[in-house]
Amino acid sequence: MKIIENIVGKEVVNTDAVLIGKVSDVEFNDVTKEVESLILKKGGISETLNISKSEDIIPYDMISKIGDKILLKDAFDVFD
């Protein structure tokens, strides 16, 4: 899928421009065909060696913008 090719590997940063991780996979809703969440791998040497077991799941509604990097919304913006 074109969406997966464009998103996987992008860095995800929070509103303070702190790197949260890199997108390793995308979860879709099979019925609606919409993106539900992004799965992130934590950075560091363990990711480079592909031995990292640590991952975060970011719901799609937490995403503010997708460009060269993926910017997350401020936690307070989610409840608006």
Coordinates of C-alpha atoms in Angstrom, one line a residue:
M1 CA 0.0 0.0 0.0
K2 CA 1.2 3.5 -0.9
I3 CA 0.2 4.9 2.6
I4 CA 2.4 2.3 4.4
E5 CA 5.3 3.0 2.1
N6 CA 5.0 6.8 2.8
I7 CA 4.7 6.5 6.6
V8 CA 6.9 3.6 7.7
G9 CA 10.3 4.8 8.7
K10 CA 9.3 8.4 9.4
E11 CA 10.3 9.9 12.7
V12 CA 7.6 10.9 15.2
V13 CA 8.1 14.0 17.3
N14 CA 6.0 15.6 20.1
T15 CA 5.1 19.3 20.3
D16 CA 8.4 20.0 22.0
A17 CA 10.2 18.5 18.9
V18 CA 11.4 15.5 21.0
L19 CA 11.9 12.3 19.0
I20 CA 9.4 9.7 20.2
G21 CA 10.4 6.9 17.8
K22 CA 10.1 5.8 14.2
V23 CA 7.1 4.2 12.6
S24 CA 7.5 0.5 12.1
D25 CA 4.0 -0.4 11.1
V26 CA 0.5 0.9 10.5
E27 CA -2.8 -0.6 11.8
F28 CA -5.9 -0.3 9.6
N29 CA -9.6 -0.9 10.2
D30 CA -10.5 -3.7 7.9
V31 CA -14.0 -2.5 7.4
T32 CA -13.5 1.2 6.8
K33 CA -10.0 0.9 5.4
E34 CA -8.9 3.9 7.5
V35 CA -5.6 4.2 9.5
E36 CA -6.3 3.4 13.2
S37 CA -2.9 3.8 14.7
L38 CA 0.9 3.9 14.2
I39 CA 3.3 1.4 15.8
L40 CA 6.6 3.0 16.8
K41 CA 9.9 1.4 17.6
K42 CA 12.1 3.2 20.1
G43 CA 15.4 4.5 18.8
G44 CA 18.9 3.7 19.9
I45 CA 21.4 0.9 19.3
S46 CA 18.9 -1.8 20.0
E47 CA 16.8 -0.7 17.1
T48 CA 19.8 -0.6 14.8
L49 CA 20.6 -4.2 15.8
N50 CA 16.9 -5.1 15.4
I51 CA 16.7 -6.5 18.9
S52 CA 14.4 -3.9 20.4
K53 CA 11.2 -5.3 21.9
S54 CA 9.9 -1.8 22.9
E55 CA 7.2 -0.3 20.9
D56 CA 4.5 2.3 21.4
I57 CA 1.1 2.5 19.7
I58 CA -0.1 6.0 18.7
P59 CA -3.8 6.4 17.9
Y60 CA -4.3 8.2 14.6
D61 CA -6.3 11.0 16.3
M62 CA -3.1 12.0 18.2
I63 CA -1.4 13.0 14.9
S64 CA -1.3 16.7 14.1
K65 CA 0.6 16.7 10.8
I66 CA 2.4 14.3 8.5
G67 CA 5.3 15.6 6.5
D68 CA 9.0 14.8 6.6
K69 CA 8.3 13.9 10.2
I70 CA 5.1 13.1 12.0
L71 CA 4.0 15.7 14.6
L72 CA 1.9 14.7 17.5
K73 CA -0.9 16.9 18.9
D74 CA -0.4 18.5 22.3
A75 CA -2.1 16.2 24.9
F76 CA -4.6 19.0 25.7
D77 CA -5.6 19.4 22.1
V78 CA -6.9 15.8 22.0
F79 CA -9.8 16.7 24.4
D80 CA -11.0 19.7 22.4

